[in-house]
Amino acid sequence: MQMYDLPDARGHFGPYGGIFVAETLTQALAELLAAYGQARQDPQFEAEFRYELKHYVGRPSPIYFAKRLTEKCGGARIYIKREDLNHTGAHKINNTIGQALLARRMGKRRIIAETGAGMHGVASATVAARYGMECVVYMGTEDVRRQAQNVYRMKLLGASVVPVESGSRTLKDALNEAMRDWVTNVDSTFYIIGTVAGPHPYPMMVRDFQTVIGEECLVQMPELCGRQPDAVIACVGGGSNAMGIFYPYIPNADVKLIGVEAAGEGLSTGKHAASLCAGRPGVLHGNRTYLLQDVNGQITETHSVSAGLDYPGVGPEHAWLKDSGRAQYVAVTDADALAAFRDLCRHEGIIPALESAHAVAHAMKMAAGMPKDAVLLVNLSGRGDKDMHTVAERMGLSL
């Protein structure tokens, strides 16, 4: 198998990635890169990380054969990687544990984070409580409204939640405010970025911590069905759950990698969050990647029924996987994601996050046109408790 070894020493995935930050942060990023490089070579750090994943998170997460959903689609067998069963209910905890251990190693006792759907905020607040750290989470006021349950969870865990009123009042704006905080308090503060975006080394570091997902799948799939899947499918906002399951499969050319973005109300309407499908390269939040922007290069507002996909950019490694052709990226509308959400609930008794429902929707569409001996693996990045109010509003249900 061909080896895949990116990013390069300067944090580039082909023409993407890099370090585009204020001078005040360059030293902090250099320190972070050095500390992470040392930690990666330290067996004690790795052992503690693996111990926490097993005994605190509850890994390995199982893979489940969705028999009734498969029968409904009438084609390929659909398997689901159950990241929704992790402690805190999503994949985010894999990364926050790794970064919190690194923060402790660097002597940083104050953690900041940004969040959209709230799951990264909850995961950051959780590890801060676990390790006795101060935690401040930035969250757009639109997402505070959509994700009230997660806001309460963060506060219950001891975190301070700072509502962000600027811009579209969603994830992009929360990330802007978190970066400003970091610049101001760089000596005492560790910034836990929740996805595979931002300046180097964050895209690499978050990917590495999330790679446990795909590593488990490499072992579990042959045990379940005798071989690896024909395709691995995952939703993509910033893209950490997708990179986590994609990365170990990159050298295996027989396995297709398919990322699913948010088409919102349709790509033609402009009300979507599909950076890879409808954007072009530019610089945002410290890295060069595909962005949604106007003719003047100004970032445009995004739309998705799912708060976690409502972001105008994407991790630079995904941009490289798209250009190189190793991964394919598609987009699913709000309506189709909600239909898949309902189908997974009704046919399998699993309530997915709306983010994950986008991946389920595309898997169902693919499965219907494939032979019955074909195998699809979907990463169910999180559970849907947080989305009950949104789903109730959209489906006309009363709570």
PDB file of N, CA and C in Angstrom, residues 330-363:
ATOM      1  N   VAL A 330     -19.893  15.158  -1.378  1.00  0.00           N
ATOM      2  CA  VAL A 330     -21.247  15.379  -1.875  1.00  0.00           C
ATOM      3  C   VAL A 330     -21.981  16.241  -0.847  1.00  0.00           C
ATOM      4  N   ALA A 331     -23.190  16.658  -1.179  1.00  0.00           N
ATOM      5  CA  ALA A 331     -23.960  17.489  -0.252  1.00  0.00           C
ATOM      6  C   ALA A 331     -25.379  16.962  -0.144  1.00  0.00           C
ATOM      7  N   VAL A 332     -25.945  17.013   1.065  1.00  0.00           N
ATOM      8  CA  VAL A 332     -27.294  16.521   1.354  1.00  0.00           C
ATOM      9  C   VAL A 332     -28.117  17.658   1.951  1.00  0.00           C
ATOM     10  N   THR A 333     -29.344  17.814   1.496  1.00  0.00           N
ATOM     11  CA  THR A 333     -30.197  18.905   1.946  1.00  0.00           C
ATOM     12  C   THR A 333     -30.740  18.678   3.359  1.00  0.00           C
ATOM     13  N   ASP A 334     -31.231  19.770   3.951  1.00  0.00           N
ATOM     14  CA  ASP A 334     -31.907  19.671   5.243  1.00  0.00           C
ATOM     15  C   ASP A 334     -33.020  18.637   5.193  1.00  0.00           C
ATOM     16  N   ALA A 335     -33.828  18.709   4.134  1.00  0.00           N
ATOM     17  CA  ALA A 335     -34.998  17.832   4.032  1.00  0.00           C
ATOM     18  C   ALA A 335     -34.590  16.361   3.995  1.00  0.00           C
ATOM     19  N   ASP A 336     -33.549  16.041   3.223  1.00  0.00           N
ATOM     20  CA  ASP A 336     -33.111  14.650   3.124  1.00  0.00           C
ATOM     21  C   ASP A 336     -32.464  14.174   4.421  1.00  0.00           C
ATOM     22  N   ALA A 337     -31.747  15.066   5.103  1.00  0.00           N
ATOM     23  CA  ALA A 337     -31.147  14.705   6.387  1.00  0.00           C
ATOM     24  C   ALA A 337     -32.229  14.420   7.423  1.00  0.00           C
ATOM     25  N   LEU A 338     -33.278  15.240   7.445  1.00  0.00           N
ATOM     26  CA  LEU A 338     -34.378  15.020   8.393  1.00  0.00           C
ATOM     27  C   LEU A 338     -35.110  13.712   8.101  1.00  0.00           C
ATOM     28  N   ALA A 339     -35.262  13.387   6.816  1.00  0.00           N
ATOM     29  CA  ALA A 339     -35.904  12.118   6.445  1.00  0.00           C
ATOM     30  C   ALA A 339     -35.064  10.934   6.917  1.00  0.00           C
ATOM     31  N   ALA A 340     -33.738  11.024   6.752  1.00  0.00           N
ATOM     32  CA  ALA A 340     -32.846   9.951   7.209  1.00  0.00           C
ATOM     33  C   ALA A 340     -32.839   9.866   8.735  1.00  0.00           C
ATOM     34  N   PHE A 341     -32.910  11.003   9.396  1.00  0.00           N
ATOM     35  CA  PHE A 341     -33.012  11.056  10.859  1.00  0.00           C
ATOM     36  C   PHE A 341     -34.221  10.237  11.311  1.00  0.00           C
ATOM     37  N   ARG A 342     -35.358  10.493  10.684  1.00  0.00           N
ATOM     38  CA  ARG A 342     -36.584   9.779  11.036  1.00  0.00           C
ATOM     39  C   ARG A 342     -36.462   8.286  10.718  1.00  0.00           C
ATOM     40  N   ASP A 343     -35.876   7.953   9.576  1.00  0.00           N
ATOM     41  CA  ASP A 343     -35.760   6.547   9.178  1.00  0.00           C
ATOM     42  C   ASP A 343     -34.877   5.756  10.144  1.00  0.00           C
ATOM     43  N   LEU A 344     -33.768   6.352  10.583  1.00  0.00           N
ATOM     44  CA  LEU A 344     -32.894   5.643  11.508  1.00  0.00           C
ATOM     45  C   LEU A 344     -33.584   5.456  12.859  1.00  0.00           C
ATOM     46  N   CYS A 345     -34.342   6.464  13.269  1.00  0.00           N
ATOM     47  CA  CYS A 345     -35.123   6.334  14.512  1.00  0.00           C
ATOM     48  C   CYS A 345     -36.134   5.192  14.403  1.00  0.00           C
ATOM     49  N   ARG A 346     -36.906   5.200  13.330  1.00  0.00           N
ATOM     50  CA  ARG A 346     -38.032   4.271  13.188  1.00  0.00           C
ATOM     51  C   ARG A 346     -37.602   2.846  12.859  1.00  0.00           C
ATOM     52  N   HIS A 347     -36.509   2.688  12.124  1.00  0.00           N
ATOM     53  CA  HIS A 347     -36.113   1.351  11.681  1.00  0.00           C
ATOM     54  C   HIS A 347     -35.056   0.686  12.564  1.00  0.00           C
ATOM     55  N   GLU A 348     -34.268   1.503  13.292  1.00  0.00           N
ATOM     56  CA  GLU A 348     -33.189   0.914  14.086  1.00  0.00           C
ATOM     57  C   GLU A 348     -33.219   1.310  15.555  1.00  0.00           C
ATOM     58  N   GLY A 349     -34.121   2.212  15.924  1.00  0.00           N
ATOM     59  CA  GLY A 349     -34.159   2.642  17.318  1.00  0.00           C
ATOM     60  C   GLY A 349     -32.933   3.430  17.725  1.00  0.00           C
ATOM     61  N   ILE A 350     -32.325   4.119  16.768  1.00  0.00           N
ATOM     62  CA  ILE A 350     -31.146   4.951  17.025  1.00  0.00           C
ATOM     63  C   ILE A 350     -31.482   6.392  16.635  1.00  0.00           C
ATOM     64  N   ILE A 351     -31.325   7.323  17.583  1.00  0.00           N
ATOM     65  CA  ILE A 351     -31.589   8.736  17.307  1.00  0.00           C
ATOM     66  C   ILE A 351     -30.251   9.411  17.017  1.00  0.00           C
ATOM     67  N   PRO A 352     -29.979   9.751  15.753  1.00  0.00           N
ATOM     68  CA  PRO A 352     -28.663  10.300  15.403  1.00  0.00           C
ATOM     69  C   PRO A 352     -28.616  11.812  15.565  1.00  0.00           C
ATOM     70  N   ALA A 353     -27.421  12.354  15.685  1.00  0.00           N
ATOM     71  CA  ALA A 353     -27.248  13.798  15.565  1.00  0.00           C
ATOM     72  C   ALA A 353     -27.642  14.199  14.144  1.00  0.00           C
ATOM     73  N   LEU A 354     -28.153  15.418  13.987  1.00  0.00           N
ATOM     74  CA  LEU A 354     -28.517  15.883  12.646  1.00  0.00           C
ATOM     75  C   LEU A 354     -27.306  15.927  11.717  1.00  0.00           C
ATOM     76  N   GLU A 355     -26.124  16.190  12.291  1.00  0.00           N
ATOM     77  CA  GLU A 355     -24.906  16.131  11.472  1.00  0.00           C
ATOM     78  C   GLU A 355     -24.776  14.747  10.856  1.00  0.00           C
ATOM     79  N   SER A 356     -24.821  13.730  11.695  1.00  0.00           N
ATOM     80  CA  SER A 356     -24.656  12.346  11.239  1.00  0.00           C
ATOM     81  C   SER A 356     -25.762  11.927  10.280  1.00  0.00           C
ATOM     82  N   ALA A 357     -26.956  12.481  10.444  1.00  0.00           N
ATOM     83  CA  ALA A 357     -28.086  12.125   9.580  1.00  0.00           C
ATOM     84  C   ALA A 357     -27.787  12.455   8.120  1.00  0.00           C
ATOM     85  N   HIS A 358     -26.938  13.453   7.883  1.00  0.00           N
ATOM     86  CA  HIS A 358     -26.545  13.764   6.498  1.00  0.00           C
ATOM     87  C   HIS A 358     -25.786  12.586   5.886  1.00  0.00           C
ATOM     88  N   ALA A 359     -24.887  11.970   6.667  1.00  0.00           N
ATOM     89  CA  ALA A 359     -24.137  10.816   6.179  1.00  0.00           C
ATOM     90  C   ALA A 359     -25.053   9.609   5.976  1.00  0.00           C
ATOM     91  N   VAL A 360     -25.984   9.426   6.909  1.00  0.00           N
ATOM     92  CA  VAL A 360     -26.945   8.322   6.790  1.00  0.00           C
ATOM     93  C   VAL A 360     -27.785   8.487   5.518  1.00  0.00           C
ATOM     94  N   ALA A 361     -28.205   9.707   5.247  1.00  0.00           N
ATOM     95  CA  ALA A 361     -29.021   9.971   4.054  1.00  0.00           C
ATOM     96  C   ALA A 361     -28.281   9.578   2.784  1.00  0.00           C
ATOM     97  N   HIS A 362     -27.019   9.938   2.689  1.00  0.00           N
ATOM     98  CA  HIS A 362     -26.268   9.598   1.478  1.00  0.00           C
ATOM     99  C   HIS A 362     -26.002   8.107   1.392  1.00  0.00           C
ATOM    100  N   ALA A 363     -25.752   7.467   2.518  1.00  0.00           N
ATOM    101  CA  ALA A 363     -25.543   6.018   2.523  1.00  0.00           C
ATOM    102  C   ALA A 363     -26.790   5.291   2.036  1.00  0.00           C
TER     103      ALA A 363
END
